[in-house]
Each structure stands twice: as structure tokens, then as C-alpha cells.
Coordinates of N, CA, C and O in Angstrom, one line a residue:
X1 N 270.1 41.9 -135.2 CA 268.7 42.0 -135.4 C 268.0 42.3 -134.0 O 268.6 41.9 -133.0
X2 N 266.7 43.1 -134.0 CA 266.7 43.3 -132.7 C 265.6 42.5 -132.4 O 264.9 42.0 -133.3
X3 N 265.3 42.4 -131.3 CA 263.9 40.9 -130.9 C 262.5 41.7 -131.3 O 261.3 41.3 -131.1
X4 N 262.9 42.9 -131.8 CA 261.2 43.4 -132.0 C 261.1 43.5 -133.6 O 260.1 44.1 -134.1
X5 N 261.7 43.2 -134.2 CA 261.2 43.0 -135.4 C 260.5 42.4 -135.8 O 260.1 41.3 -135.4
X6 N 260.2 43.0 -136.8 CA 258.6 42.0 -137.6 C 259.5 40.8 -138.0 O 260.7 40.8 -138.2
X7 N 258.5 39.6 -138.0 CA 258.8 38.3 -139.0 C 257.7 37.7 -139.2 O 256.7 37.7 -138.5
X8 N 257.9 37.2 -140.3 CA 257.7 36.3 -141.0 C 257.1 34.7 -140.2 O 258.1 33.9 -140.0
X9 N 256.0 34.2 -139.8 CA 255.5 32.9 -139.7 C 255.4 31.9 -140.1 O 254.3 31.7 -140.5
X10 N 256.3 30.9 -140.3 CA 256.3 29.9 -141.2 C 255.4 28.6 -139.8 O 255.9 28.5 -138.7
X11 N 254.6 28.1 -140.0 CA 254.3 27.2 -139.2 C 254.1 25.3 -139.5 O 253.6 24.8 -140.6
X12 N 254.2 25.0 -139.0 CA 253.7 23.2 -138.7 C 252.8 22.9 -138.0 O 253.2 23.5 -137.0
X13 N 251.7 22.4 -137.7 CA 250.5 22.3 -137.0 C 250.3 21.0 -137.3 O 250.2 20.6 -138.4
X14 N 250.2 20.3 -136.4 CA 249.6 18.9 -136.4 C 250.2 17.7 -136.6 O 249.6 16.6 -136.4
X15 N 251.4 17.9 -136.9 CA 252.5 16.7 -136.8 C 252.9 15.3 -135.6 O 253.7 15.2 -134.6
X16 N 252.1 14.7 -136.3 CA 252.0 13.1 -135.7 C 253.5 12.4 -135.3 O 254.0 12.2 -136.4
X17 N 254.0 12.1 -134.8 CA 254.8 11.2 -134.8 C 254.9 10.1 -133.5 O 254.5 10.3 -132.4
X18 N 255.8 8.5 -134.3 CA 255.6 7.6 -133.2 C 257.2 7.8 -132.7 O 258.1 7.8 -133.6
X19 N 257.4 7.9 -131.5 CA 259.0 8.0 -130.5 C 258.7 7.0 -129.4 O 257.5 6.6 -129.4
X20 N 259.6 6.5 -128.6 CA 259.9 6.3 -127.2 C 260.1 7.0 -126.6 O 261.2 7.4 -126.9
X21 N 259.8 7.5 -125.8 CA 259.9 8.9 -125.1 C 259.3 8.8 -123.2 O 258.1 8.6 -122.9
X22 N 260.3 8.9 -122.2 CA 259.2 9.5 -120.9 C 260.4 8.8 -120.2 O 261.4 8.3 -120.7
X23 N 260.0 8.9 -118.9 CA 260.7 8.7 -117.4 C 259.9 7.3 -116.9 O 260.5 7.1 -115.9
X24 N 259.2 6.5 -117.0 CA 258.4 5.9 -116.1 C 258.3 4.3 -117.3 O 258.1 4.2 -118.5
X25 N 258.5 3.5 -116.4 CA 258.9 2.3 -116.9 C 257.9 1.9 -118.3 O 258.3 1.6 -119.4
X26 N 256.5 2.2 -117.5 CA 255.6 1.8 -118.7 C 256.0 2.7 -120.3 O 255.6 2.1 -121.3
X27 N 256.5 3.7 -120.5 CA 256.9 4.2 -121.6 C 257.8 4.2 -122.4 O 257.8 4.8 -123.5
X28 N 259.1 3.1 -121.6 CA 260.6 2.9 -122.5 C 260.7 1.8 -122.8 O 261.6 1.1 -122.6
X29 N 259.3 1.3 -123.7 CA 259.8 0.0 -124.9 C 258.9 -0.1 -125.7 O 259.0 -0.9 -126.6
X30 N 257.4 1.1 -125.6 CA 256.4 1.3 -126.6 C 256.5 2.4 -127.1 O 256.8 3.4 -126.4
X31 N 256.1 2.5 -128.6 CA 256.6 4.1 -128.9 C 255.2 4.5 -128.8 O 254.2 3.9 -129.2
X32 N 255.1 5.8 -128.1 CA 253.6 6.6 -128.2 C 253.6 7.9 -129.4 O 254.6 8.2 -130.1
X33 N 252.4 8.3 -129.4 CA 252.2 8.9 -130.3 C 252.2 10.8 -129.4 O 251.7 11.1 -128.4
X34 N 253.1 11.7 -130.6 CA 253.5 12.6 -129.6 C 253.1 13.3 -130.9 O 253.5 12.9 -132.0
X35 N 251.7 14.9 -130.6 CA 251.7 15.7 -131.7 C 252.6 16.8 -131.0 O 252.9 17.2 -129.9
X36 N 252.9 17.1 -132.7 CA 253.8 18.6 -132.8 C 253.6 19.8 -133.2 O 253.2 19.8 -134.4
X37 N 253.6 20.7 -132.8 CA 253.3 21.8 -133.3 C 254.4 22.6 -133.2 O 255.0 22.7 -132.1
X38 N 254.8 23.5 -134.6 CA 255.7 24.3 -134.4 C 255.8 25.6 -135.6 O 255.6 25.5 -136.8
X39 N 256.3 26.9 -134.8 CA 256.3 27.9 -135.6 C 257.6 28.5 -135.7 O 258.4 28.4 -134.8
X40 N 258.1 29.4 -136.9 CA 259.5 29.3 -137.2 C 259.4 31.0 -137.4 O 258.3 31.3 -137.8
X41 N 260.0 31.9 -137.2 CA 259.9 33.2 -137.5 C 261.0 33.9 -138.6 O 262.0 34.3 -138.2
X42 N 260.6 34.0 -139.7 CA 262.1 34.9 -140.0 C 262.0 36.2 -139.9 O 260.9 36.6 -139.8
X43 N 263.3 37.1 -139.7 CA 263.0 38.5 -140.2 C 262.2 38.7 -141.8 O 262.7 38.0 -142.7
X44 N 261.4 39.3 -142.1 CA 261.2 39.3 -143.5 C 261.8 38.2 -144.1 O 263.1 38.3 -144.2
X45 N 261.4 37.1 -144.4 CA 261.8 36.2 -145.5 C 261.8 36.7 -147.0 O 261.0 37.4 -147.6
X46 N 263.1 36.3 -147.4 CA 263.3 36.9 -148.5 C 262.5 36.5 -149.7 O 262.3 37.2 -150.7
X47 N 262.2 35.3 -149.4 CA 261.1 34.7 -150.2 C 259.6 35.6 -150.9 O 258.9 35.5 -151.9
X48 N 259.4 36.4 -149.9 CA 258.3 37.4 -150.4 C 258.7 38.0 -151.8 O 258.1 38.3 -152.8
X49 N 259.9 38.1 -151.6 CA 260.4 39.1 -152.8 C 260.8 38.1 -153.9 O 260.3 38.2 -155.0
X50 N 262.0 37.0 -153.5 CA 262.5 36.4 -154.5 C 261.4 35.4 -155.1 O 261.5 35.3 -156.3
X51 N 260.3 34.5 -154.3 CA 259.7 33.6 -154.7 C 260.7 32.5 -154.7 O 260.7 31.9 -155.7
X52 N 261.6 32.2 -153.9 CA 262.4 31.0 -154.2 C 262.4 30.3 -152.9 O 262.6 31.0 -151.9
X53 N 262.1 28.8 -152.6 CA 262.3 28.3 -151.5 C 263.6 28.2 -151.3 O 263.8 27.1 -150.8
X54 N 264.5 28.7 -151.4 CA 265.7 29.0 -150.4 C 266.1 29.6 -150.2 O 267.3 29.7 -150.1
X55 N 264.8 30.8 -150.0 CA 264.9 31.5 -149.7 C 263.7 32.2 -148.0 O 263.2 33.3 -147.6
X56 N 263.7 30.8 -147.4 CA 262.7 30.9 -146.8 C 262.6 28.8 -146.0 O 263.1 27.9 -146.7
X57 N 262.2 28.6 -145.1 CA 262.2 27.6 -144.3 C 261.0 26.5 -145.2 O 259.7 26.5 -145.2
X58 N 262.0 25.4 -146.0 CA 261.0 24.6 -146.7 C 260.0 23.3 -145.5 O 260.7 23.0 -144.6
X59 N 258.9 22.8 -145.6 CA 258.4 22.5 -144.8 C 258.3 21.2 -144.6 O 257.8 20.7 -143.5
X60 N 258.9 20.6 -146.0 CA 258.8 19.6 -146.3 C 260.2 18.8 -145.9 O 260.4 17.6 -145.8
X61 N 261.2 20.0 -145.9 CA 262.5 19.3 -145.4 C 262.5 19.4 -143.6 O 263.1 18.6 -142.9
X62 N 261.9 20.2 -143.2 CA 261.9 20.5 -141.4 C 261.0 19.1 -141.3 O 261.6 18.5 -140.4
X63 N 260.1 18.3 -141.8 CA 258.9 17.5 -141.8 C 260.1 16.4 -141.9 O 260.2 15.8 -140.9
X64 N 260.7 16.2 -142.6 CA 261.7 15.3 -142.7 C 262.5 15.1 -141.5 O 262.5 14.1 -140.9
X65 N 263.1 16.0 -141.4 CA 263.9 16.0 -140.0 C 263.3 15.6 -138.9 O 263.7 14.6 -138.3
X66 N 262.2 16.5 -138.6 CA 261.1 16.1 -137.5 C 261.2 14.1 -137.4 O 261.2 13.5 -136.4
X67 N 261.2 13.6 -138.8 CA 260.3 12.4 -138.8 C 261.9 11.2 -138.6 O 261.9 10.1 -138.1
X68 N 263.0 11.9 -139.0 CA 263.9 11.1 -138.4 C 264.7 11.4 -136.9 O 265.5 10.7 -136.4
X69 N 264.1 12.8 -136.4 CA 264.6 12.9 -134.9 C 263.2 12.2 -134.2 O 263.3 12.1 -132.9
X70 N 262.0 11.7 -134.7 CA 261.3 10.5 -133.8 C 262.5 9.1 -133.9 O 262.6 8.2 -133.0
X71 N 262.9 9.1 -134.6 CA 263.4 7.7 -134.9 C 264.7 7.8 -133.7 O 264.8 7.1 -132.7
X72 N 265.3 8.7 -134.0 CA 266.6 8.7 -132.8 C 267.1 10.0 -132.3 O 268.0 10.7 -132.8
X73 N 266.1 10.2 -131.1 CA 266.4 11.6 -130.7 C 266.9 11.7 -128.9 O 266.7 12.7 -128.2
X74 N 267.4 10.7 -128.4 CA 268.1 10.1 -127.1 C 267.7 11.0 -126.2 O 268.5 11.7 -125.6
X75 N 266.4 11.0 -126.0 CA 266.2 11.9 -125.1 C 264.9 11.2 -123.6 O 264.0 10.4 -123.7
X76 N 265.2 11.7 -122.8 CA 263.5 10.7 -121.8 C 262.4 11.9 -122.0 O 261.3 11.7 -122.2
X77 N 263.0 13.5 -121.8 CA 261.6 14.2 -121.4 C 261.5 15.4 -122.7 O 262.4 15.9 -123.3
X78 N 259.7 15.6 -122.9 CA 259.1 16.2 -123.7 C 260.3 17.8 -123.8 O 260.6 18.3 -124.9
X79 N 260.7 18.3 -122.6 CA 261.5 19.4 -122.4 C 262.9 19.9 -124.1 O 263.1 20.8 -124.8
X80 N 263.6 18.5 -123.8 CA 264.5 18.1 -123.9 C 264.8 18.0 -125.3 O 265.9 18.2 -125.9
X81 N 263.1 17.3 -126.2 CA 263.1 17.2 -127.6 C 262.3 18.2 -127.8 O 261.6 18.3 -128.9
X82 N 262.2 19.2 -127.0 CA 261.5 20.6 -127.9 C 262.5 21.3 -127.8 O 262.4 22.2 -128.6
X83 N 263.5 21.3 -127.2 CA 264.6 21.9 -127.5 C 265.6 21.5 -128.4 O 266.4 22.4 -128.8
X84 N 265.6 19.9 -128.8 CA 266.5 19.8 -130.0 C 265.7 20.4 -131.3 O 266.3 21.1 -132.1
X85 N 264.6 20.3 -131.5 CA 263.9 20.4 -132.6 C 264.0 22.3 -132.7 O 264.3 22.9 -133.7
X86 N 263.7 23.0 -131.3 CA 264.0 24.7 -131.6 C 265.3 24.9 -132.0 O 265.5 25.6 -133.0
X87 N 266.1 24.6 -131.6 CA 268.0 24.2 -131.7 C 268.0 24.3 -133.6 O 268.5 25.1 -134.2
X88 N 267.1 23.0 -134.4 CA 267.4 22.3 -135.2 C 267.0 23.6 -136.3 O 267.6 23.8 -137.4
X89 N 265.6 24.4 -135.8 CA 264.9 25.5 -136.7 C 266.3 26.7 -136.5 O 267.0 27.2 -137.4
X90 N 266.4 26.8 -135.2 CA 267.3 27.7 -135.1 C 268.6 28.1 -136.1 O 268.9 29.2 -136.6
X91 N 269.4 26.6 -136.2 CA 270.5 26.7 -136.4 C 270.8 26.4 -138.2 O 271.4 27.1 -139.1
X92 N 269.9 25.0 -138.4 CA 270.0 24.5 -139.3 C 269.1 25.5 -140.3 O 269.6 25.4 -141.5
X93 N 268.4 26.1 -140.4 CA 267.0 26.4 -140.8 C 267.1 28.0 -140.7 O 266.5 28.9 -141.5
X94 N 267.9 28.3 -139.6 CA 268.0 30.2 -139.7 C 267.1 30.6 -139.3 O 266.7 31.7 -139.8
X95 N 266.3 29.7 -138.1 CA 265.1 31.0 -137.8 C 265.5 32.1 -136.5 O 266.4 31.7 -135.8
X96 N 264.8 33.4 -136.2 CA 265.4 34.0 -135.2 C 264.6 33.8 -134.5 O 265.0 34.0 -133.4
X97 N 263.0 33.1 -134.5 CA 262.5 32.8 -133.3 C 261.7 31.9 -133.7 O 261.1 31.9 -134.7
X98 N 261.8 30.8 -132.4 CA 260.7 29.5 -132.6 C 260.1 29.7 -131.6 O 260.4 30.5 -130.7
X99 N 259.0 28.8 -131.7 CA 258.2 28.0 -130.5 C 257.5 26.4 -130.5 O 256.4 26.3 -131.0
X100 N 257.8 25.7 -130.1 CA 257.7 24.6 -130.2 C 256.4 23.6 -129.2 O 256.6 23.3 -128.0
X101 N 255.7 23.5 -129.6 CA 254.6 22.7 -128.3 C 254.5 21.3 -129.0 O 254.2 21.0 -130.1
X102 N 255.1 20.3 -127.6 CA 254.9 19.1 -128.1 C 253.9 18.1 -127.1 O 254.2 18.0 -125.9
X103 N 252.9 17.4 -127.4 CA 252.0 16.9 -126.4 C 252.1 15.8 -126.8 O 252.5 15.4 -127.9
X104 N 251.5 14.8 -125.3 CA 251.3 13.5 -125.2 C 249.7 13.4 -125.5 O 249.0 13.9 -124.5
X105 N 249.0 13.0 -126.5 CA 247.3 12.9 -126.2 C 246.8 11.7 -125.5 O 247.0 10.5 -126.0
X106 N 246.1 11.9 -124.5 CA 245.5 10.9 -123.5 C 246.0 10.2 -123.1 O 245.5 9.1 -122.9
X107 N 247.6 10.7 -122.5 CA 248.4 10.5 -121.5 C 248.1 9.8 -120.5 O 248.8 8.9 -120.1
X108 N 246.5 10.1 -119.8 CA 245.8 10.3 -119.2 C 244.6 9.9 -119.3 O 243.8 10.4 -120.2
X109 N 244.1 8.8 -118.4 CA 242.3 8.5 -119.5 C 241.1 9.9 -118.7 O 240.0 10.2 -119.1
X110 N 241.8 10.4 -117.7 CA 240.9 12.0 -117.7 C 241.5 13.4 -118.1 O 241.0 14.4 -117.7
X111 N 242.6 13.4 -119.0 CA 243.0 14.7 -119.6 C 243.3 14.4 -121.1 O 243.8 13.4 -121.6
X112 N 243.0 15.3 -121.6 CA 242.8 15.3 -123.0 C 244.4 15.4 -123.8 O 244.6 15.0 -125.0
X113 N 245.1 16.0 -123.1 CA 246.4 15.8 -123.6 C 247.6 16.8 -122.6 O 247.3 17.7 -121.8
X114 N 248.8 16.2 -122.9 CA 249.8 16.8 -121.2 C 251.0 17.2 -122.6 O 250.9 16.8 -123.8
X115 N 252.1 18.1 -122.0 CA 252.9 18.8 -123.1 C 253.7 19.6 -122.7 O 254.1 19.6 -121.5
X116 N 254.2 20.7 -123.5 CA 255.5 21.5 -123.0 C 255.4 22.2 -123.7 O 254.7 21.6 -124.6
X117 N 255.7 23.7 -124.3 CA 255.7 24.9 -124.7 C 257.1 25.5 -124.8 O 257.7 26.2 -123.9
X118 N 257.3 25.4 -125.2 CA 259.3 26.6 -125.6 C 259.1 27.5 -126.7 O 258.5 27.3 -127.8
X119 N 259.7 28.8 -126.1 CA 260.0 29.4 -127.0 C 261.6 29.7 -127.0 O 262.3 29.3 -126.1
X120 N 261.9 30.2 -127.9 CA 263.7 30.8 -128.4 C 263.9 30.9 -129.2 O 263.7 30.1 -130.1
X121 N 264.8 32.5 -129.2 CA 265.7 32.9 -129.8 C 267.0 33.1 -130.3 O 267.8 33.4 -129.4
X122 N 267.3 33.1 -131.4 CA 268.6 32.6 -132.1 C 269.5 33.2 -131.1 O 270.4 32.5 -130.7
X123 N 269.3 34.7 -130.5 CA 270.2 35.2 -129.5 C 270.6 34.5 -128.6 O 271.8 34.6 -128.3
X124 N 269.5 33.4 -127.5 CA 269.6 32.8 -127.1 C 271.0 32.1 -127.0 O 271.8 32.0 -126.1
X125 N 271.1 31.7 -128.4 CA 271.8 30.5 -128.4 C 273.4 31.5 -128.1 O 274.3 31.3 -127.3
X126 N 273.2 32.6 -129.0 CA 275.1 33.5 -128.2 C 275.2 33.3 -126.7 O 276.1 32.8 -126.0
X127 N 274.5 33.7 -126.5 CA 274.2 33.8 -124.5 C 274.5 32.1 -124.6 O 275.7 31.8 -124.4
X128 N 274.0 31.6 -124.7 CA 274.1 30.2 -124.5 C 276.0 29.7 -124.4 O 276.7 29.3 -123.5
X129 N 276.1 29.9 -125.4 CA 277.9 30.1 -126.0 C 278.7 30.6 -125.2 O 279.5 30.0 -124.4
X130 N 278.3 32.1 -125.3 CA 279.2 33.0 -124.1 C 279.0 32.1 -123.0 O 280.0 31.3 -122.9
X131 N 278.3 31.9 -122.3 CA 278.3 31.3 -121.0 C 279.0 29.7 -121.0 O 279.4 29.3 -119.9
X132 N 279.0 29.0 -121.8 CA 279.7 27.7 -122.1 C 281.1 28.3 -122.1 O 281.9 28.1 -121.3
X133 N 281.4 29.3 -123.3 CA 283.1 29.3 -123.2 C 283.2 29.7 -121.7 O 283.9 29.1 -121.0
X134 N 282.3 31.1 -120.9 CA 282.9 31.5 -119.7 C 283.1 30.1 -119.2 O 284.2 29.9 -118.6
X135 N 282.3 29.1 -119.3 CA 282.2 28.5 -118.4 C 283.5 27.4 -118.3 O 284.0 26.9 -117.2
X136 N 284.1 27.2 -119.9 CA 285.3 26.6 -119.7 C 286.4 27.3 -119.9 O 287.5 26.7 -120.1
X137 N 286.2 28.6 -119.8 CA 287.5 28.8 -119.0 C 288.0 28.7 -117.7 O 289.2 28.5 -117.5
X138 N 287.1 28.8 -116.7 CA 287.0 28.7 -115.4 C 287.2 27.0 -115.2 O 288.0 26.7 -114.3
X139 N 286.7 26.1 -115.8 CA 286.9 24.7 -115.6 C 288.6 24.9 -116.2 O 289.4 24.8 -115.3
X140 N 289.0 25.0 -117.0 CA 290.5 25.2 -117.5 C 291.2 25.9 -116.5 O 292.3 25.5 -116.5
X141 N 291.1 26.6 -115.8 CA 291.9 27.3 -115.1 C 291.8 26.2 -113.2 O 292.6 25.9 -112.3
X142 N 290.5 26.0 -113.3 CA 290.6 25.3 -112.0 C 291.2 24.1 -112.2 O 291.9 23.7 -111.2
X143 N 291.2 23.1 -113.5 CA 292.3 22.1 -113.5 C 293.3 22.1 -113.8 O 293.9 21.1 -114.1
X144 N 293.9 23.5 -113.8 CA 295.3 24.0 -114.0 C 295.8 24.2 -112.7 O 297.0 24.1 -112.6
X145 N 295.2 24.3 -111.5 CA 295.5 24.7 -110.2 C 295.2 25.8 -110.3 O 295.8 26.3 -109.3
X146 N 294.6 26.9 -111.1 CA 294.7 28.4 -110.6 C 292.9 28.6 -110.2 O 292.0 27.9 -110.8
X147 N 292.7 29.5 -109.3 CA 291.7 29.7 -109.3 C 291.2 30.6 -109.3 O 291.6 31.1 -108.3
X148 N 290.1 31.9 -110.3 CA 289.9 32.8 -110.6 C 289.9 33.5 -109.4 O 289.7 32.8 -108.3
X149 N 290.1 34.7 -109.3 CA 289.8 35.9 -108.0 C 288.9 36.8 -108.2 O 289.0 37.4 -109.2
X150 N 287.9 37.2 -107.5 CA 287.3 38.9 -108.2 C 288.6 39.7 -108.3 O 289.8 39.5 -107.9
X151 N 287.9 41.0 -108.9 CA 288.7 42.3 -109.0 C 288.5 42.7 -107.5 O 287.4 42.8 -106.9
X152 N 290.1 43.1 -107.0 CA 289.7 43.8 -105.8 C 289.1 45.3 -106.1 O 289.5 46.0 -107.0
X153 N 287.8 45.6 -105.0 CA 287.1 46.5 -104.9 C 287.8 47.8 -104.3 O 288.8 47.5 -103.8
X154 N 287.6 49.2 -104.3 CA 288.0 50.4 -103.9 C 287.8 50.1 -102.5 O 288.7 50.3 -101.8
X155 N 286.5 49.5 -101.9 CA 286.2 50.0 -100.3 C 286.6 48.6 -99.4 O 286.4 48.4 -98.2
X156 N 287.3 47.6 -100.3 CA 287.9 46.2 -99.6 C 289.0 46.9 -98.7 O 289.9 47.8 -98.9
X157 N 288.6 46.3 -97.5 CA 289.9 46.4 -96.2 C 291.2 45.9 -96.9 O 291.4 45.1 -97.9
X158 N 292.2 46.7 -96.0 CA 293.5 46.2 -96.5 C 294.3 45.9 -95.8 O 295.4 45.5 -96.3

């Protein structure tokens, strides 16, 4: 698929949930309230045509998941659970592009709300892969004792 194709917008807007969530002492033993917003893209969902939800990202089951990754999603920073949740559209759900914005409201008693923004695509996650296996082969080869070499070059001294 190529990244400029049209899709399809399935969205979430406004989703409440209570987590434990943050870095800073006062935040790891009360759960705060973190809204969510999130948008799912398919290529053309087939659903325009078939009329069948499954044929197309149900909202009510992503709403579900959302409500049990507040419950246990082991994570400290906003970063971290907007990436399981684009991961979860991505993978579980089949979307080729999300975006996920998750805020803390009145974080702050002078800012109206603090947060994080992601976007990604399903390509993403190949690149992601490729680079994990490159990455263990090179960990495999160096706890083998061997250690990778470049290719020697045409203009390397000899």
C-alpha cells in the first residue's frame, strides 16, 4: 500500500479513563484521569461496500481494549501508552495509519491540559522488525565471538 492513499477515518474522541500513570512520586499510587483521543485509517474500508462490521474497525471493541489497557498497561510515561494503544489499532485492528493524543487535564492548576501526539504507520512497524532482526543478528554474531566487518571499499589502502 502506498502512504498516499486515501483512507478511511474511523475515530474515538473523548475517551475518559482512570490509570496510574507518570514519573514523579505524587502520581504512582493514585490513578488520574487521562482523555484519549484517537483516529484509525483504513485503506477504503470494505465496509462501505459490504455494510458488515468486520469489515471495518468496531468501536466498541477498540473501547474495550482501551478500558482494560487502563487497568494494566505497565507503563510510567504518556509516550509509551500511546504507542501500545497505536501498536494495538495497528496490529490487532489492521489499521495502516493512526494517531493517538493522550492528555493529562489540569495536570497543572495553570494549564488546561499537558499530553503527547503520535502518529504511525503499519509500515512503520516492518522498519521496526527489519531493524530488530538486523539488530539480532549482530548481537548473535558478537556473542559468538565474531564480529561483523564492512565490505572492503575499491579506494581502501592495501
Amino acid at each position: 500500500m502506498r502512504d498516499t492513499a486515501p483512507l478511511d477515518l474511523i475515530f474515538i474522541e473523548g475517551y475518559h479513563g482512570e490509570t496510574v500513570i507518570g514519573i514523579h512520586p505524587s502520581e504512582l499510587h493514585l490513578p488520574q484521569t487521562l482523555v484519549i483521543d484517537l483516529t484509525a485509517g483504513l485503506p477504503r474500508a470494505l465496509a462501505c461496500d459490504s455494510d458488515q462490521i468486520g469489515d471495518t474497525i468496531d468501536y466498541s471493541v477498540v473501547r474495550e481494549r482501551l478500558d482494560a489497557l487502563m487497568l494494566d498497561h505497565g507503563v510510567q510515561l504518556l509516550e509509551a501508552l500511546a504507542e501500545r494503544i497505536a501498536r494495538l489499532l495497528l496490529i490487532d485492528f489492521r489499521a495502516a495509519w493512526v494517531r493517538v493524543r493522550i492528555v493529562k487535564p489540569r495536570k497543572f492548576d495553570n494549564v488546561q491540559a499537558v499530553g503527547v501526539m503520535i502518529e504511525r504507520r503499519r509500515s512503520d512497524l516492518r522498519d521496526a522488525r527489519q531493524h530488530s532482526a538486523r539488530s539480532a543478528q549482530v548481537f548473535n554474531l558478537l556473542a559468538s565471538g565474531l564480529v561483523p566487518q564492512r565490505e572492503p571499499q575499491p579506494d581502501d589502502a592495501h
